[in-house]
mmCIF file of C-alpha atoms in Angstrom:
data_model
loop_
_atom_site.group_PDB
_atom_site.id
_atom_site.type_symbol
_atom_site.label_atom_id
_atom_site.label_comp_id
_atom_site.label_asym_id
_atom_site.label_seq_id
_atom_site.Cartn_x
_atom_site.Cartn_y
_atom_site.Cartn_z
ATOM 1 C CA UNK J 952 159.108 147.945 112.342
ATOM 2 C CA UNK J 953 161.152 146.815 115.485
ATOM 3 C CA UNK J 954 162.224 150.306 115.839
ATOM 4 C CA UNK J 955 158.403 151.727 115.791
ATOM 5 C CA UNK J 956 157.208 148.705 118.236
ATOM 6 C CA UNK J 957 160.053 149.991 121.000
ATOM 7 C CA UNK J 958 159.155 153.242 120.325
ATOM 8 C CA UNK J 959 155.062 152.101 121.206
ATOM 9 C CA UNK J 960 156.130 150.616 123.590
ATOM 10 C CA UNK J 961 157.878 152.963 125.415
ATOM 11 C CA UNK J 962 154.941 155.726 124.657
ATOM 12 C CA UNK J 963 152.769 153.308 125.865
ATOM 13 C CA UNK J 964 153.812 152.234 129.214
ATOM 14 C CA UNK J 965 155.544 155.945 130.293
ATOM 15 C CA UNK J 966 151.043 157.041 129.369
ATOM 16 C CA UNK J 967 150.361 154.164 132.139
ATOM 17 C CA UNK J 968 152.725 155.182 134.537
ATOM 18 C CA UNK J 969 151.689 159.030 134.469
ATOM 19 C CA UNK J 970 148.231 157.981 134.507
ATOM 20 C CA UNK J 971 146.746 159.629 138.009
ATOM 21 C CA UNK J 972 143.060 158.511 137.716
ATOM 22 C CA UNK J 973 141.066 155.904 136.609
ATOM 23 C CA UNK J 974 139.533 157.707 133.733
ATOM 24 C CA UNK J 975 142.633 158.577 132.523
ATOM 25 C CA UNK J 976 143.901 155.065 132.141
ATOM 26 C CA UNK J 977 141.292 154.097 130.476
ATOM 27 C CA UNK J 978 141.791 156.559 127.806
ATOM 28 C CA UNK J 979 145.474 154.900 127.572
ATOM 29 C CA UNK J 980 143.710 151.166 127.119
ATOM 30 C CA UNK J 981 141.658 152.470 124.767
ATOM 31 C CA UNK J 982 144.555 154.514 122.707
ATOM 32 C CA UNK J 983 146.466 151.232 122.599
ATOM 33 C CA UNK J 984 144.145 148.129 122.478
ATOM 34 C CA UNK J 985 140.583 149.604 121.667
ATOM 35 C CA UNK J 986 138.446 148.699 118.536
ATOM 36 C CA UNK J 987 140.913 151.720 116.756
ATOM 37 C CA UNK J 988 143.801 151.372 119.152
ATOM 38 C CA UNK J 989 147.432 151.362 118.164
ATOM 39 C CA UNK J 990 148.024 147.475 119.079
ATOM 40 C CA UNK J 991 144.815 146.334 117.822
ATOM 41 C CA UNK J 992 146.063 147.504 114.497
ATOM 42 C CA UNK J 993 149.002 146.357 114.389
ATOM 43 C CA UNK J 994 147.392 142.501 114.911
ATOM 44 C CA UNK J 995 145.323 143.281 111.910
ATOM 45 C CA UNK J 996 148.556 143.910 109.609
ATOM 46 C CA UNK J 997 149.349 140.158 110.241
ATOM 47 C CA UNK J 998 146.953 139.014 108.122
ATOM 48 C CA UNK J 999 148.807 141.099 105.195
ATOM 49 C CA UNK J 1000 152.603 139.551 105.524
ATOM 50 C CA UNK J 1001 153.932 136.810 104.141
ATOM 51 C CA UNK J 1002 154.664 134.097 105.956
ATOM 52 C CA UNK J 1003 158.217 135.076 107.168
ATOM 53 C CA UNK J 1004 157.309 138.310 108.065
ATOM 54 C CA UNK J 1005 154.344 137.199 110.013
ATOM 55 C CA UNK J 1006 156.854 134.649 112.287
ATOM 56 C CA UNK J 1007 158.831 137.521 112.468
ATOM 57 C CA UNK J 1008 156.419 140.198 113.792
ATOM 58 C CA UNK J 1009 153.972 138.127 115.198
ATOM 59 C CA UNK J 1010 155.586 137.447 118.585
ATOM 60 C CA UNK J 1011 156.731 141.218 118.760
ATOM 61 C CA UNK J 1012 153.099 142.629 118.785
ATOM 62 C CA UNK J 1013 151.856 140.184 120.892
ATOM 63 C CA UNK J 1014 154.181 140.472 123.162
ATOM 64 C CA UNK J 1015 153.677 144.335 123.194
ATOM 65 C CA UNK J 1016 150.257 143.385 123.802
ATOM 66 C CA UNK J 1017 150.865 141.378 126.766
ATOM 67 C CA UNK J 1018 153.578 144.078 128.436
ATOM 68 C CA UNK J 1019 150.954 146.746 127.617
ATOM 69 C CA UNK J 1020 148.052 144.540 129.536
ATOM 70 C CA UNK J 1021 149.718 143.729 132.229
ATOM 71 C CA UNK J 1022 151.159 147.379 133.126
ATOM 72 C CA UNK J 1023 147.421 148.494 132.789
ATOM 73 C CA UNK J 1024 146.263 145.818 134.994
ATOM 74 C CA UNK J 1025 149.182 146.515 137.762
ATOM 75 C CA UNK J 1026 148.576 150.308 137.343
ATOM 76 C CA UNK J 1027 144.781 149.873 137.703
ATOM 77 C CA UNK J 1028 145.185 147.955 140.764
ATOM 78 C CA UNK J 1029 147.702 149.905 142.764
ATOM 79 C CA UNK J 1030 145.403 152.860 142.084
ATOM 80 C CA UNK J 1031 142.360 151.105 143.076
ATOM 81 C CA UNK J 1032 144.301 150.153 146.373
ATOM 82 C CA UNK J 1033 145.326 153.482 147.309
ATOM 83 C CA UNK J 1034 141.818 155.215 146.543
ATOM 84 C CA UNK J 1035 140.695 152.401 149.405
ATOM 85 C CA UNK J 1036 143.591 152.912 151.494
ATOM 86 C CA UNK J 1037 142.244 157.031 151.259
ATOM 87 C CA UNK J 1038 138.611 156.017 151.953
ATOM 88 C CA UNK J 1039 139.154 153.819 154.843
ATOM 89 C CA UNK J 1040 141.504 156.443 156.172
ATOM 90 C CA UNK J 1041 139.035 159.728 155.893
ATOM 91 C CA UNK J 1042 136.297 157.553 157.355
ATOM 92 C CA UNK J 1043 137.824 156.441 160.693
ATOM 93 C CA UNK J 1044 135.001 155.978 163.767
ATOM 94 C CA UNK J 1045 135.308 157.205 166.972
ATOM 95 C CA UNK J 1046 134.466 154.662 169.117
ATOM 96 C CA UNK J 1047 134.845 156.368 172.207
ATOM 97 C CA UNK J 1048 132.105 159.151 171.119
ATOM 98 C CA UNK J 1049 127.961 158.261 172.075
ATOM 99 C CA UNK J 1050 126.100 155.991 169.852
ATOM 100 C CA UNK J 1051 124.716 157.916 167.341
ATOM 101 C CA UNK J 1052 120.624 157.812 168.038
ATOM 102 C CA UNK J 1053 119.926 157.654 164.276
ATOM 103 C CA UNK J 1054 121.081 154.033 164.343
ATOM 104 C CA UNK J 1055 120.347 152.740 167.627
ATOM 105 C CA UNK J 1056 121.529 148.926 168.314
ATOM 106 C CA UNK J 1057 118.877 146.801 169.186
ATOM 107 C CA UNK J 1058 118.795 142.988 171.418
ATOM 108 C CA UNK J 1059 118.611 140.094 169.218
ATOM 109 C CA UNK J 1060 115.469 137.931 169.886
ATOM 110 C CA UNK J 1061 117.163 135.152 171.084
ATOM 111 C CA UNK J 1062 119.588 137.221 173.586
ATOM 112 C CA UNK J 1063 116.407 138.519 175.123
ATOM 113 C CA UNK J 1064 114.250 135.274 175.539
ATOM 114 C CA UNK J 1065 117.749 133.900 176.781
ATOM 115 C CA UNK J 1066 117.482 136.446 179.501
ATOM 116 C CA UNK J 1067 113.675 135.893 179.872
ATOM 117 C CA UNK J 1068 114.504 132.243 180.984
ATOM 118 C CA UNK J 1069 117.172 132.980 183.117
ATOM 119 C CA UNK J 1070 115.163 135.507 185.088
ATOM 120 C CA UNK J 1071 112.374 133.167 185.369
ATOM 121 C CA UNK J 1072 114.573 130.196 186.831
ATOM 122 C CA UNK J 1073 116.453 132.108 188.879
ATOM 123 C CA UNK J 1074 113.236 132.778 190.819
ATOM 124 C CA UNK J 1075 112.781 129.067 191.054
ATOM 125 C CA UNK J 1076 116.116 128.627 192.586
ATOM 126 C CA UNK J 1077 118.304 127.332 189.783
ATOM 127 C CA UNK J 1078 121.495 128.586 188.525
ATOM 128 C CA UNK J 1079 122.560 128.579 184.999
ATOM 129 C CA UNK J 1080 125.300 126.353 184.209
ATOM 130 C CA UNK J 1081 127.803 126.105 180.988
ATOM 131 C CA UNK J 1082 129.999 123.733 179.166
ATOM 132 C CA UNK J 1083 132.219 123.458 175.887
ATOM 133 C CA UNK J 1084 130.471 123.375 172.657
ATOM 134 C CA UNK J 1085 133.017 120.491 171.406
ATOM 135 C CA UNK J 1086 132.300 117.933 173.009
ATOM 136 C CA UNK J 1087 133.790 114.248 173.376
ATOM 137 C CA UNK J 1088 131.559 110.796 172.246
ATOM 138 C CA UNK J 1089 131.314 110.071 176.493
ATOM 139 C CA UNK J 1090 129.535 113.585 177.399
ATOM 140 C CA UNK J 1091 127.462 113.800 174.706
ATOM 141 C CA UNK J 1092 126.286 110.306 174.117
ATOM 142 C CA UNK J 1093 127.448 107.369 176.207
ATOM 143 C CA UNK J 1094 126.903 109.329 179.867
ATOM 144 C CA UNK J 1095 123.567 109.794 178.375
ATOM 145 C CA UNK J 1096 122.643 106.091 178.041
ATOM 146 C CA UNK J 1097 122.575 106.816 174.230
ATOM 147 C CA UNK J 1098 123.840 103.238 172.529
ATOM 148 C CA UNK J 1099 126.373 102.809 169.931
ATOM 149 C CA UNK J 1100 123.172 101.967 167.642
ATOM 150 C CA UNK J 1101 120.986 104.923 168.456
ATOM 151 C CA UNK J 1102 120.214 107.066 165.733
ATOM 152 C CA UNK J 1103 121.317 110.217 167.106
ATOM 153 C CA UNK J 1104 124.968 109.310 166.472
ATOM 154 C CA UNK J 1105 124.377 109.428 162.877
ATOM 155 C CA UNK J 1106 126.670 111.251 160.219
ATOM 156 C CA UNK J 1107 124.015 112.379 158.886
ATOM 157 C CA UNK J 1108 122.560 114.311 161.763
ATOM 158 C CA UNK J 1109 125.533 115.071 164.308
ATOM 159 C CA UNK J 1110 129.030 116.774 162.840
ATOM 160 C CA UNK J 1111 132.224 114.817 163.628
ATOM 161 C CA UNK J 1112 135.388 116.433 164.148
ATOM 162 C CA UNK J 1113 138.014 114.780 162.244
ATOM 163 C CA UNK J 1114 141.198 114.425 164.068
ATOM 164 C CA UNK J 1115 143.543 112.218 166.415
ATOM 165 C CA UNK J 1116 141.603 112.252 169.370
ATOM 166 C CA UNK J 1117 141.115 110.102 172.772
ATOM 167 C CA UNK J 1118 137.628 110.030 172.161
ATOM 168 C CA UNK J 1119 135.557 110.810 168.918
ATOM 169 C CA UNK J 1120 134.875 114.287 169.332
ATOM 170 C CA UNK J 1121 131.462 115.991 168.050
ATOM 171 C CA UNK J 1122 129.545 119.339 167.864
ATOM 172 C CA UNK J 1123 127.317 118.907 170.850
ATOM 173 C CA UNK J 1124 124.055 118.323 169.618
ATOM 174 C CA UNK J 1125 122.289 119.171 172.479
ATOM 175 C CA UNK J 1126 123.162 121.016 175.747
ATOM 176 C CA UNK J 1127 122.709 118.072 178.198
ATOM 177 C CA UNK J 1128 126.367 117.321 178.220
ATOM 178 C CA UNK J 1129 126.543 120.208 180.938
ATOM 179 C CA UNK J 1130 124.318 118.090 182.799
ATOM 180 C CA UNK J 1131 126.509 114.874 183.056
ATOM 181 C CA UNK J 1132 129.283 117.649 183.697
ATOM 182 C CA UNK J 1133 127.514 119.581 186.302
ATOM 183 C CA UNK J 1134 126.181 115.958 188.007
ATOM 184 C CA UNK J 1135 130.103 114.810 187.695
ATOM 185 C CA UNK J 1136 131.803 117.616 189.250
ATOM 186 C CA UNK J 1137 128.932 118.916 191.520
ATOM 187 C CA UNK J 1138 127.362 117.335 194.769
ATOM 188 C CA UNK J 1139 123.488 117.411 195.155
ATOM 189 C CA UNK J 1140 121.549 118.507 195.539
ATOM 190 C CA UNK J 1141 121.310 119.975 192.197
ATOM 191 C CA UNK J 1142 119.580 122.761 189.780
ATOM 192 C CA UNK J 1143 120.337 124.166 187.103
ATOM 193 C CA UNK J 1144 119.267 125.251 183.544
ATOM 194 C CA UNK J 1145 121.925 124.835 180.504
ATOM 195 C CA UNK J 1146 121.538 127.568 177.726
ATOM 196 C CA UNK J 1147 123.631 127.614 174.617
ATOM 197 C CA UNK J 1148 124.262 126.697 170.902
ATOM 198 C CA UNK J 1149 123.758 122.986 169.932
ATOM 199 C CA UNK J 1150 124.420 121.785 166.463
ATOM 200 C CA UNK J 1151 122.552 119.230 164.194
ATOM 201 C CA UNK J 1152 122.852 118.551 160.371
ATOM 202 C CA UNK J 1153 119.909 119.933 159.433
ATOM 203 C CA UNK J 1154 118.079 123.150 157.497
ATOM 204 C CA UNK J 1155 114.751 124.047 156.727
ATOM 205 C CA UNK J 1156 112.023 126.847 157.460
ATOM 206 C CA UNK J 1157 111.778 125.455 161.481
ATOM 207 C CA UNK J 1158 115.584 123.606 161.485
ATOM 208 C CA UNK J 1159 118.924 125.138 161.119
ATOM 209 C CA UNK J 1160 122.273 123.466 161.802
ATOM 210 C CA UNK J 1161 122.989 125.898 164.454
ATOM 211 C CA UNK J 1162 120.216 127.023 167.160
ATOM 212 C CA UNK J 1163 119.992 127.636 170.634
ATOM 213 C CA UNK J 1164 118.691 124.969 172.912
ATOM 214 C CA UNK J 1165 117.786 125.492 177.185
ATOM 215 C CA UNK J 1166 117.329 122.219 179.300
ATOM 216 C CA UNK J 1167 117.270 122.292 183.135
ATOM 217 C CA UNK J 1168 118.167 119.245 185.244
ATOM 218 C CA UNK J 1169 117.438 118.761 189.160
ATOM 219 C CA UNK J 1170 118.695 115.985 191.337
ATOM 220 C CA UNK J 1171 117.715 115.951 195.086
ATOM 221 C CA UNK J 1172 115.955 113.288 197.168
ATOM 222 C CA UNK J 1173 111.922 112.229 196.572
ATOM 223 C CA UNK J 1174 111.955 113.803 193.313
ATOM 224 C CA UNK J 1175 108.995 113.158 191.249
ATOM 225 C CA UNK J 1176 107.155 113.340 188.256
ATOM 226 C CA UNK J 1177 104.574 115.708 190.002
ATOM 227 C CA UNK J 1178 107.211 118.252 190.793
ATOM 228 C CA UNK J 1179 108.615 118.377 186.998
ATOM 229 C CA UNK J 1180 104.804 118.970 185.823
ATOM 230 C CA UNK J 1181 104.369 121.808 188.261
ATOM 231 C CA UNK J 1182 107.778 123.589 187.611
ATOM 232 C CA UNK J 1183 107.215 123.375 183.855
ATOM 233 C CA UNK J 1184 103.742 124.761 184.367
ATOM 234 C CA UNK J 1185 104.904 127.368 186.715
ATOM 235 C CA UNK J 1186 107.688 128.335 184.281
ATOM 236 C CA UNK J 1187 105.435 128.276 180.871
ATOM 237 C CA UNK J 1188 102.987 130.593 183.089
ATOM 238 C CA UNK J 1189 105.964 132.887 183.575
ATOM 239 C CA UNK J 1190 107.405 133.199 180.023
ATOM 240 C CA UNK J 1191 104.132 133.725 178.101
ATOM 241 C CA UNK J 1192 102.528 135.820 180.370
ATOM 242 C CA UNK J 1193 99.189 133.802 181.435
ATOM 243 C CA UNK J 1194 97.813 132.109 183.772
ATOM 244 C CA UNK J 1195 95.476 130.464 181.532
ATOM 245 C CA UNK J 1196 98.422 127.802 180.129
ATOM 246 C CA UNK J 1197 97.315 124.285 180.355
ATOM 247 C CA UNK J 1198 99.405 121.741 179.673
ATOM 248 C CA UNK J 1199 99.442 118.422 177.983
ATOM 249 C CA UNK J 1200 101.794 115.528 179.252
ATOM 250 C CA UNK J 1201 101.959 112.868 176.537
ATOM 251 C CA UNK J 1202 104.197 109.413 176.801
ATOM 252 C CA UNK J 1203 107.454 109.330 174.927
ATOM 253 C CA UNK J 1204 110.783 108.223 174.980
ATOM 254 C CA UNK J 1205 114.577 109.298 175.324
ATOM 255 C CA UNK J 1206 117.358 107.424 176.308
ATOM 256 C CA UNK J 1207 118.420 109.798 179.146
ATOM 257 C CA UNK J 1208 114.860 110.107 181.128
ATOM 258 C CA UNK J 1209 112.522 106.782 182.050
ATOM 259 C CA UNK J 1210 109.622 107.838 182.434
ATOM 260 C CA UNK J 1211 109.636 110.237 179.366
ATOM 261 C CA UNK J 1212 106.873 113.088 178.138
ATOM 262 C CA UNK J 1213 106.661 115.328 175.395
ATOM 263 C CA UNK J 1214 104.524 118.109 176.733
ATOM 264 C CA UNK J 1215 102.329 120.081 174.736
ATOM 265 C CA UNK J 1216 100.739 123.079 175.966
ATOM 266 C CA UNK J 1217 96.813 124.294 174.485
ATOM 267 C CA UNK J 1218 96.656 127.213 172.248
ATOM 268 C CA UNK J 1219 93.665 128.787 170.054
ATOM 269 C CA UNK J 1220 93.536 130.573 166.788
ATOM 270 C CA UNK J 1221 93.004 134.493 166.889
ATOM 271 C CA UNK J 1222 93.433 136.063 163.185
ATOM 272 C CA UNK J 1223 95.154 133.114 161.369
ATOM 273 C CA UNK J 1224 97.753 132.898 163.987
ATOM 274 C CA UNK J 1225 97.946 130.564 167.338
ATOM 275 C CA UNK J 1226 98.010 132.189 170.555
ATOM 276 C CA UNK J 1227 98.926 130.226 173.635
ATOM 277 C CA UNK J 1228 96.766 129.802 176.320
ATOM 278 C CA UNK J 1229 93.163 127.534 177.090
ATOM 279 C CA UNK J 1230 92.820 123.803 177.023
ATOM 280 C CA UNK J 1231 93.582 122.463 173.429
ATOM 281 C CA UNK J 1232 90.446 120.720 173.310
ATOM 282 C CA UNK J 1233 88.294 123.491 173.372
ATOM 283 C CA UNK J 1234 86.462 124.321 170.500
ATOM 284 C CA UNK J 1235 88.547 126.155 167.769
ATOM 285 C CA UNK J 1236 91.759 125.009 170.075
ATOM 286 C CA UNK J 1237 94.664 122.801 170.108
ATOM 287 C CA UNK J 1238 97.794 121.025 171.094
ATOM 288 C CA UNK J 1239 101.430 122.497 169.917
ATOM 289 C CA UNK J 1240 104.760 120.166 171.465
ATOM 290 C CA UNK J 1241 106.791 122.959 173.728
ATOM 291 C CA UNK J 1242 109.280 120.802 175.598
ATOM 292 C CA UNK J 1243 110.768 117.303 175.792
ATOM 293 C CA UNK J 1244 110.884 116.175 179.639
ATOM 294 C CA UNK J 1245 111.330 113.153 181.580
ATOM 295 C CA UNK J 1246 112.863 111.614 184.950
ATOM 296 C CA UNK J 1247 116.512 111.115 184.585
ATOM 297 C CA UNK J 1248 117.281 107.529 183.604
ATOM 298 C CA UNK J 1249 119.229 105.495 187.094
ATOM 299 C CA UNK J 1250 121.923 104.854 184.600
ATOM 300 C CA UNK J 1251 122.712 108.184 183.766
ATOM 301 C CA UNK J 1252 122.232 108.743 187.883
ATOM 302 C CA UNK J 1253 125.028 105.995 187.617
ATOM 303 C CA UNK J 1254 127.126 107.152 185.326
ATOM 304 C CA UNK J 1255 128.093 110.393 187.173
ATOM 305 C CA UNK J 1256 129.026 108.522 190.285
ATOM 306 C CA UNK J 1257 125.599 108.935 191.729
ATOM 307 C CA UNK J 1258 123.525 106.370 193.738
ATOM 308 C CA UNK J 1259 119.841 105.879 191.979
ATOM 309 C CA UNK J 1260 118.292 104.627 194.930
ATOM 310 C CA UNK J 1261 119.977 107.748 197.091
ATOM 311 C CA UNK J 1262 119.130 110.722 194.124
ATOM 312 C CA UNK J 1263 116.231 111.107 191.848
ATOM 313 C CA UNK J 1264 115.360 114.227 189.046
ATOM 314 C CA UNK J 1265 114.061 115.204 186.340
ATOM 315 C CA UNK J 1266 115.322 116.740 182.984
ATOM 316 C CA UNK J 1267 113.741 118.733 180.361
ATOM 317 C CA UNK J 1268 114.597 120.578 177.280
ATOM 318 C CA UNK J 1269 113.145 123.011 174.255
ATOM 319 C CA UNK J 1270 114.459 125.075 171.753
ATOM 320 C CA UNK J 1271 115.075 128.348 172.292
ATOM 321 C CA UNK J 1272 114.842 129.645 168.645
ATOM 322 C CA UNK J 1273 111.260 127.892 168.754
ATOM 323 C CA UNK J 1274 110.135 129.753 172.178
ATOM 324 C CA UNK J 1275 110.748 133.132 170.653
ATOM 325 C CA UNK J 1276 109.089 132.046 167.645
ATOM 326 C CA UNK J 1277 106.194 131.047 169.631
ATOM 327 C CA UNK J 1278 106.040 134.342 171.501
ATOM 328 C CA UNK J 1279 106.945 136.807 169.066
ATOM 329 C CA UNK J 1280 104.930 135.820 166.192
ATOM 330 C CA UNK J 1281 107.438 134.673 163.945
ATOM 331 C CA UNK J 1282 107.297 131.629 161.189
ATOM 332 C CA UNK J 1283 110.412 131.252 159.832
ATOM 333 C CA UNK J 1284 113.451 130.110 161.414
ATOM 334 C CA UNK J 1285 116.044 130.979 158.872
ATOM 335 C CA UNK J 1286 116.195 135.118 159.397
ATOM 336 C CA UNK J 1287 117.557 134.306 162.920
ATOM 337 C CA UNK J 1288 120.729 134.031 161.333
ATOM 338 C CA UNK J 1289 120.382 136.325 158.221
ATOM 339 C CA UNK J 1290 122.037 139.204 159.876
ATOM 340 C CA UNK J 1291 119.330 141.278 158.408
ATOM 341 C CA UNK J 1292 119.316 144.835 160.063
ATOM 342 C CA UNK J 1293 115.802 145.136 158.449
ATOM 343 C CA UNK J 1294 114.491 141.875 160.043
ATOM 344 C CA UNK J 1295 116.447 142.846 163.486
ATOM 345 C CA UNK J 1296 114.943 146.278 163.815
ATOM 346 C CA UNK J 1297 111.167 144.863 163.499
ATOM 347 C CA UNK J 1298 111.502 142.044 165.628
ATOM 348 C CA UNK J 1299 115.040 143.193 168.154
ATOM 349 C CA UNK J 1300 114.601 144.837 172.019
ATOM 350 C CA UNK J 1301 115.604 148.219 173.186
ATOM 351 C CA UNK J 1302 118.852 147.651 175.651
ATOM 352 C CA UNK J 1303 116.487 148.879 178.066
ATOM 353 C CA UNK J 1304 114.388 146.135 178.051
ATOM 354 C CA UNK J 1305 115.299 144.040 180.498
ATOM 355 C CA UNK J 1306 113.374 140.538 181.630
ATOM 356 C CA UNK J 1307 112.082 141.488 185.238
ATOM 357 C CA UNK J 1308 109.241 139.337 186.868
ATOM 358 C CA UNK J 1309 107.956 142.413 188.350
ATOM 359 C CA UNK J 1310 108.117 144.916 185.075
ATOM 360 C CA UNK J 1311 107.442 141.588 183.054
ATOM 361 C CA UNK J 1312 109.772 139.655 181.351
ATOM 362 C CA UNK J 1313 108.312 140.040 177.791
ATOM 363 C CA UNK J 1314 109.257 144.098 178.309
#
């Protein structure tokens, strides 16, 4: 018997190792451990010894078995690895060569509205400004006349970085940490809008943990709440494309802006969906919230250095995720970030459409 189990063996594993396709290793696993396979019946024999015999044998098949498996396995896997390594190699790109017209690229929604804005703006004099998406407790709370209290500095809504830090670190939650940076490090007067990725614990059909905020700050002398209503007019005229927006100033509050508004701007229905533009109160109308806005708080003002009673401004901020949604028709947050080429080719730009107040900046 111990003679016949080498001998397997030995059959057994030189079948493996002159095995040059899949198929034909598979025909080897089934010769030796199939329903009618050589090992299999030699584990069925057990049954039939006698006690000493079985302690005998026993340990010999099985570990046949297991030498058997394993050299399958290893064999499978190095072939598997080279057919890859063959693949990857026969199907090199070219980079170098024209993109091929059958699968053109197209500009993600939120690259082009981000290009919208900035086109807009710039026309109103303000430059874009940028800062780190890690940002420390000060920046991103504290400057902002956020208290150690305030909800915002929640767990459960901002993400802490764990670590050995000078100050508690966080995923900005919101872009106006480039404003206390820009305020800090720049003398007024001041304006400037802050694109970029914010982050918030928090996921539904309208909220993901990741999205793209825009909020504009300017600081200059005899600022007033009449000149944020007009540029936020001016710039909601601009991005939808009518000069039939009316807008809706309600009270609110945030730490960083005293007075505060939430403005809302009128919209009516047109087949089941809202399109922006009219008064909200006209018949089959109403109000949708656009844009958080206020005039910045004198302690912020004093925070960055600044004398309140010199400088004045006013801040505002919206969602840039939401403005495309708004304009584009879409009602679900979420495929944003699928990655869905489907999804991307319905609702992406052409490269050549680029935001021009003159061609239009919804081209």
């Amino acid at each position: 018997m111990t003679t016949d189990l080498d001998t397997l063996r030995g059959e057994l594993l030189a079948a493996i190792d002159a095995a040059t396709a899949l198929d034909a290793l598979e025909a080897v696993r089934v010769q030796a451990l199939g329903k009618q396979g050589a090992i299999t019946g030699l584990l069925k024999t057990l049954g039939k010894l006698t006690p000493e015999e079985r302690q005998e044998q026993g340990p010999r098949i099985h570990s046949l078995r297991e030498a058997v498996t394993e050299a399958l396995a290893s064999r499978k896997a190095a072939m598997e690895q080279a057919a890859l390594d063959a693949r990857l190699a026969s199907e090199t790109v070219d980079m170098t060569l024209p993109v091929d017209g059958v699968a053109p690229g197209s500009v993600h929604p939120v690259s082009q509205v981000m290009d919208e804005l900035a086109e807009i703006f710039a026309d109103l004099g303000f430059a874009v400004a940028t800062g780190p998406e890690v940002e420390d407790d000060w920046h991103n709370f504290t400057a902002l006349n956020i208290p150690e209290t305030h909800p915002a500095r929640a767990m459960h809504d901002t993400f802490y970085l764990a670590g050995a830090h000078e100050r508690p670190m966080v995923l900005r939650t919101h872009t106006s940490p480039v404003q206390i940076r820009t305020m800090t490090s720049t003398k007024p007067p001041i304006r400037i809008i802050a694109p970029g990725r914010v982050y918030r614990s928090d996921s539904d059909a309208t909220h993901t943990p990741m999205f793209h905020q825009i909020e504009g700050l300017v600081i200059d002398k005899g600022i007033t709440l009449g000149h944020l209503k007009w540029t936020l007019e001016t710039f909601l005229k601009a991005f939808f494309e009518r000069d039939d927006i009316v807008l809706r100033l309600r009270p609110s509050y945030f730490p960083f802006t005293e007075p505060s508004a939430e403005v809302d701007v009128g919209f009516t229905w047109k087949d089941g969906k809202r399109v922006i533009g009219g008064s909200g109160d006209a018949p089959g109308g109403g109000w949708m919230e656009v844009l958080g806005s206020g005039m910045v708080h004198r302690r912020v003002i004093e925070a960055c250095g600044l004398d309140p009673e010199e400088w004045q401004g006013f801040a505002f901020g919206t969602g840039v995720d939401r403005l495309a949604m708004l304009k584009y028709g879409m009602d679900d947050l979420r495929p944003f970030f699928d990655g869905d080429l489907r999804w991307l080719k319905h609702y992406g730009f052409s490269a050549l459409d680029v935001p021009t107040l003159s061609g239009g900046v919804g081209a």
